[in-house]
mmCIF file of C-alpha atoms in Angstrom:
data_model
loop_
_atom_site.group_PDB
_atom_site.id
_atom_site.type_symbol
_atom_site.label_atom_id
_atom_site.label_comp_id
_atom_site.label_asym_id
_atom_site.label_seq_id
_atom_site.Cartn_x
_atom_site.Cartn_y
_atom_site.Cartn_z
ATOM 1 C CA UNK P 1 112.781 137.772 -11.638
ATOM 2 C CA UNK P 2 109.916 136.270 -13.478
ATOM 3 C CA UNK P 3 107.011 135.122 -11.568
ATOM 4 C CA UNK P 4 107.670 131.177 -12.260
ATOM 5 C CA UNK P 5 110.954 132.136 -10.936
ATOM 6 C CA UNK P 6 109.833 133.467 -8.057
ATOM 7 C CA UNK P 7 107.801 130.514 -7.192
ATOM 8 C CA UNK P 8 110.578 127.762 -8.097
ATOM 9 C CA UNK P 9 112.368 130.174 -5.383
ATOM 10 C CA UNK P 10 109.901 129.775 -2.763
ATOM 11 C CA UNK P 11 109.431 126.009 -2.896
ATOM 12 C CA UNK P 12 113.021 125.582 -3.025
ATOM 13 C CA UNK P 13 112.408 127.656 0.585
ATOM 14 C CA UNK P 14 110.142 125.875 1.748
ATOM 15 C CA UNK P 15 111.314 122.124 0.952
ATOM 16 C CA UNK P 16 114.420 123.578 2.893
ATOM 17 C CA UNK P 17 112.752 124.507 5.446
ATOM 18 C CA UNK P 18 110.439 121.436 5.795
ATOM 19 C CA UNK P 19 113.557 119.490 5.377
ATOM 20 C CA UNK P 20 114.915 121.180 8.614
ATOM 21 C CA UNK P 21 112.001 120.925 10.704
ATOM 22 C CA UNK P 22 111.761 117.061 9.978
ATOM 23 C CA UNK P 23 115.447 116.771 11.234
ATOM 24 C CA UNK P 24 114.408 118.388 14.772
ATOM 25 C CA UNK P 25 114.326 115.695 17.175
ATOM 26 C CA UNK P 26 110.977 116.747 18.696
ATOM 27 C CA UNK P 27 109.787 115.810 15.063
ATOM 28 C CA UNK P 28 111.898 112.907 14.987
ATOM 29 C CA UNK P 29 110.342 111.739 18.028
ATOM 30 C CA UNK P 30 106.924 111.427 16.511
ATOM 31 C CA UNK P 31 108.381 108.843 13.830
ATOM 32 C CA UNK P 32 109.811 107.010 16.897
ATOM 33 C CA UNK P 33 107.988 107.604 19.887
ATOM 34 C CA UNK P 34 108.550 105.192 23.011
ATOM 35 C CA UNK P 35 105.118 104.181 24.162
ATOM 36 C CA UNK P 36 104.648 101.371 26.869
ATOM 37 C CA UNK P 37 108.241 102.939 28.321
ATOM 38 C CA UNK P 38 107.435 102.321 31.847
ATOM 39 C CA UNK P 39 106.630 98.141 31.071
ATOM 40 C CA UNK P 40 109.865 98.081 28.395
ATOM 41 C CA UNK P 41 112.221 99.306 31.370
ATOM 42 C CA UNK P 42 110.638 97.188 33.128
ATOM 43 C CA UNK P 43 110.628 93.926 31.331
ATOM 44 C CA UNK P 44 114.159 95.152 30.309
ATOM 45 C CA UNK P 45 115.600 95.164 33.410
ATOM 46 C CA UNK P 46 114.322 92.067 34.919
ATOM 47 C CA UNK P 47 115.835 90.091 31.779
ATOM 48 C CA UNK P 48 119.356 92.602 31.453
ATOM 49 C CA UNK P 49 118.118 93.473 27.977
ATOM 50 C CA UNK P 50 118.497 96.591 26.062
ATOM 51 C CA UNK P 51 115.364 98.526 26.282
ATOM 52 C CA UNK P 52 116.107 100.318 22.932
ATOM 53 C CA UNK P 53 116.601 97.228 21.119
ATOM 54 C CA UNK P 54 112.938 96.217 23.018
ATOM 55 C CA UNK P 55 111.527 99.322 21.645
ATOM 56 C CA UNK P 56 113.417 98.891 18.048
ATOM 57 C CA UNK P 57 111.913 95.372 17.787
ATOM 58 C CA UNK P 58 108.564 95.838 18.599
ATOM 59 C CA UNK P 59 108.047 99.588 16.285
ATOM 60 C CA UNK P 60 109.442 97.269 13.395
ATOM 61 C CA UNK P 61 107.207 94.029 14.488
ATOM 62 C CA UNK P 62 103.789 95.949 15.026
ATOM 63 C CA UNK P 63 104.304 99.570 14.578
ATOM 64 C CA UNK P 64 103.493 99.511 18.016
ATOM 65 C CA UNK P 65 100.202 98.362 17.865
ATOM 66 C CA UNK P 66 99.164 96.022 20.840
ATOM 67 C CA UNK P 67 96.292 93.447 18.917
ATOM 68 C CA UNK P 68 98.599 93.432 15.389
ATOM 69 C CA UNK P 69 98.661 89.676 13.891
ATOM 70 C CA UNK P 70 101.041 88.686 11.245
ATOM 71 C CA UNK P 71 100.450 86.437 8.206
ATOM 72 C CA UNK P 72 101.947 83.848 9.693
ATOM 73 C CA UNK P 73 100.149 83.804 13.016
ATOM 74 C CA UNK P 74 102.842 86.321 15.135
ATOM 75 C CA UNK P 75 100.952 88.278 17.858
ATOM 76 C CA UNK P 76 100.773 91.616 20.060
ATOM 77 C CA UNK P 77 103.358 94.023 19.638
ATOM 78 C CA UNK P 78 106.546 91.830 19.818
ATOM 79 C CA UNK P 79 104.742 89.895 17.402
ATOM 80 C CA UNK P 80 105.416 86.399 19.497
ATOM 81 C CA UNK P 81 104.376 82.768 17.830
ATOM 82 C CA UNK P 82 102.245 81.357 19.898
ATOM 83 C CA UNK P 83 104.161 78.503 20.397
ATOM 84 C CA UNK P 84 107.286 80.650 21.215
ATOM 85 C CA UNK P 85 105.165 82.209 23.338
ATOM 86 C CA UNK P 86 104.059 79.219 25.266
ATOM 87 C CA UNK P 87 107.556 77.784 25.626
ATOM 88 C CA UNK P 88 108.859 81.549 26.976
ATOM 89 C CA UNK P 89 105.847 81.671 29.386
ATOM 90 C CA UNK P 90 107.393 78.296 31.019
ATOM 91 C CA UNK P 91 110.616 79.415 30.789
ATOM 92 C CA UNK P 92 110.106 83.253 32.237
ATOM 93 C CA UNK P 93 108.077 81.206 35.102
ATOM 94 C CA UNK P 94 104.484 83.183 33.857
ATOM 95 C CA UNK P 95 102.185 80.715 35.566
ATOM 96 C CA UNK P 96 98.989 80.132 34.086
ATOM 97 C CA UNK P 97 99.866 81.913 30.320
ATOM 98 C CA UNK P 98 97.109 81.668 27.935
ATOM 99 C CA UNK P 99 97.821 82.999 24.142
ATOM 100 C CA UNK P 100 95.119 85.859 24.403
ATOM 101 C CA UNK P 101 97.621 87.217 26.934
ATOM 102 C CA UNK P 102 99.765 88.048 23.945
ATOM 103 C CA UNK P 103 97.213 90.813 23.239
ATOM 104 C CA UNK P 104 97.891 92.290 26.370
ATOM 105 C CA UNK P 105 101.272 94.880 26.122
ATOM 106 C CA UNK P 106 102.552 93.904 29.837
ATOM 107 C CA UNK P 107 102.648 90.226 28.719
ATOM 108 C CA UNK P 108 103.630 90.482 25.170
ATOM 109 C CA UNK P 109 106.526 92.756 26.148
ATOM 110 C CA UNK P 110 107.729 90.254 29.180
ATOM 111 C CA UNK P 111 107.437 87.602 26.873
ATOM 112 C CA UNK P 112 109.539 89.066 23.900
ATOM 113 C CA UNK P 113 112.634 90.831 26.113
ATOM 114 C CA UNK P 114 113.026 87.394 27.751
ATOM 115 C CA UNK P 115 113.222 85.768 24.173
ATOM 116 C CA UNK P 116 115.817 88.613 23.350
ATOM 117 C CA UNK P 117 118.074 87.708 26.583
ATOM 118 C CA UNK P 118 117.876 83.989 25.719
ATOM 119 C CA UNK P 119 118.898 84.524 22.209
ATOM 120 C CA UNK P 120 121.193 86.843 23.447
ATOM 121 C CA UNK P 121 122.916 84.836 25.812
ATOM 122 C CA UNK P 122 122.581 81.637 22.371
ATOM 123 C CA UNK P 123 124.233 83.762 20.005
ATOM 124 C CA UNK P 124 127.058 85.686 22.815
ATOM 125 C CA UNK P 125 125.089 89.245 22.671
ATOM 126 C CA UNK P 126 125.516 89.894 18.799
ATOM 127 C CA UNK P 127 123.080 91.900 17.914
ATOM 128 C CA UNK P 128 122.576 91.008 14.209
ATOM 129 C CA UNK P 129 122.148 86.960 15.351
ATOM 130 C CA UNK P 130 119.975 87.599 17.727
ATOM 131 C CA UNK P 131 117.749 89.651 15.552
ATOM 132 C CA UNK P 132 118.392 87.119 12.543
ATOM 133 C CA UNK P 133 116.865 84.597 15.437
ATOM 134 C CA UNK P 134 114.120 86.457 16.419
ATOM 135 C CA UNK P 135 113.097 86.563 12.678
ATOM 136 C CA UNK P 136 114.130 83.413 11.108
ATOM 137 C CA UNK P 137 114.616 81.445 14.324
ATOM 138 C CA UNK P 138 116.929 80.431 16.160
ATOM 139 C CA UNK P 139 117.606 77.125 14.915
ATOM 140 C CA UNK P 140 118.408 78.354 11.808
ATOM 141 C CA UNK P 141 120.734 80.479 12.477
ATOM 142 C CA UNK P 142 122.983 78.069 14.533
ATOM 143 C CA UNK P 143 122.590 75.814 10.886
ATOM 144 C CA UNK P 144 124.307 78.946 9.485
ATOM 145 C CA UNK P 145 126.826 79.532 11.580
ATOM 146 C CA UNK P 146 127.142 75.873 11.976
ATOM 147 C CA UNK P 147 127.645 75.533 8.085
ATOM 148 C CA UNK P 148 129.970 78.765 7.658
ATOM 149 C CA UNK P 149 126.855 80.656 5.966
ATOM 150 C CA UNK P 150 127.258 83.500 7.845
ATOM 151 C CA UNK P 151 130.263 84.828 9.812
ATOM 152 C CA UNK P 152 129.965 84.295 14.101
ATOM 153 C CA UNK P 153 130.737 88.272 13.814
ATOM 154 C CA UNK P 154 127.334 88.719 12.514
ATOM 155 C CA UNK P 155 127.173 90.912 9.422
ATOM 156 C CA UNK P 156 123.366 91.380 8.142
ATOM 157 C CA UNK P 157 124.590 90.989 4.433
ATOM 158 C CA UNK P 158 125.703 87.786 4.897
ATOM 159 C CA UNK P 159 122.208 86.573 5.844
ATOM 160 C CA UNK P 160 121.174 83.986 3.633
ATOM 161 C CA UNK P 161 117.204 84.759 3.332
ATOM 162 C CA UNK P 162 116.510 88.035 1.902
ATOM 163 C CA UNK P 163 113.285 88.825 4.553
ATOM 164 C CA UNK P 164 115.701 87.866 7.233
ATOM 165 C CA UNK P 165 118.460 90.002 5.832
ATOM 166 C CA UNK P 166 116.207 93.274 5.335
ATOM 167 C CA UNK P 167 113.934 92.988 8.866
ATOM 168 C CA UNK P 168 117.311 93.084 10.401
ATOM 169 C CA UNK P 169 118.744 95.783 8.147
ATOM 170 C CA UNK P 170 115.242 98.008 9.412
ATOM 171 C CA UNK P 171 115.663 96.901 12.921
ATOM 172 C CA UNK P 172 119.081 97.851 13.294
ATOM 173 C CA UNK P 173 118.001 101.175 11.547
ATOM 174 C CA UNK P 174 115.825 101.771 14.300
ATOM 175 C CA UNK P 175 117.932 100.923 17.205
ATOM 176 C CA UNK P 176 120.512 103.324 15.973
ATOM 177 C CA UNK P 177 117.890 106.148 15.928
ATOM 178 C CA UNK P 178 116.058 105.561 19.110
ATOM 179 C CA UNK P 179 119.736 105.349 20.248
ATOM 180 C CA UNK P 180 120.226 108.533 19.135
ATOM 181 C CA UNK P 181 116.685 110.488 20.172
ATOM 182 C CA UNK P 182 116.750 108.496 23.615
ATOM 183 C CA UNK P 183 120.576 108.578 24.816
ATOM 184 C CA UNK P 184 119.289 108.747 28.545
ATOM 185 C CA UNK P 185 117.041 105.139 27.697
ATOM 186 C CA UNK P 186 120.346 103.444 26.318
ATOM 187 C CA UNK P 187 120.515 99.950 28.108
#
């Protein structure tokens, strides 16, 4: 066996191996950890929302990261509007709400499961309109399914605005594979 051989051998190895350890779920687990559990159950529970889907929203919305501000003004780790915000603070009964709570996880994490459960309970627990809402809001989405654009059975491709389309693509991604790491955290 030559020596170049030999060494096209050994990184064949070794991308197998690699390949192997990156499929263990301990490993997995590090691309989708589950920080701020304890407040997702939580916040979960009080508004009958899947914590996964919590969890799947906000790693996809701010990579988990707690003072993370979008573009377009979105803050804290569910990455709320302010405005949204302020209307779900009324809603969810948070007396008192001012928007640099949305910096703060507890908050921010009330705030966006009880904007899942309402657009859950809008949009009759589809998971692919709720998400579409929670992106591209959720009077949009009633203009599509108002206007036959998309299907009331909720298929992402059908999704008329491409961002919409692929943030719930990657979402949905997500939820299946904390489903998978986390089956005892399944909501």
């Amino acid at each position: 066996m030559t020596k170049l051989a030999k060494s096209m051998a050994l990184l064949l190895i070794g991308a197998v191996v690699a390949l192997l350890i990156y499929q263990l779920p301990a490993v997995q687990k590090l691309r989708y950890p589950m920080p701020y559990r304890e407040i997702v159950q939580k916040s979960s529970r009080q508004y009958g929302v899947d914590p996964i889907l919590v969890t799947a929203v906000m790693r996809e919305e701010s990579g988990f990261m707690p003072k993370s501000r979008s573009n377009a003004g979105a803050q804290g780790l569910m990455q709320l509007m302010p405005d949204t915000a302020a209307w779900a603070a009324r809603k969810a009964g948070i007396v008192d709400f001012r928007q640099e709570q949305l910096y703060q996880p507890e908050t921010n994490i009330q705030l966006g499961a009880w904007y899942l459960s309402s657009l859950s309970q809008q949009f009759g627990n589809n998971t692919v309109l709720v998400l579409a809402a929670y992106n591209g809001g959720r009077g949009r989405v009633q203009d599509w399914l108002d206007h036959h654009e998309i299907s009331p059975v909720g298929n992402a491709d059908q999704i008329p605005i491409p961002e919409t389309r692929e943030y719930v693509k990657k979402v949905l991604r997500s939820y299946a594979k904390y489903r998978e790491l986390y089956p005892e955290n399944n909501g």
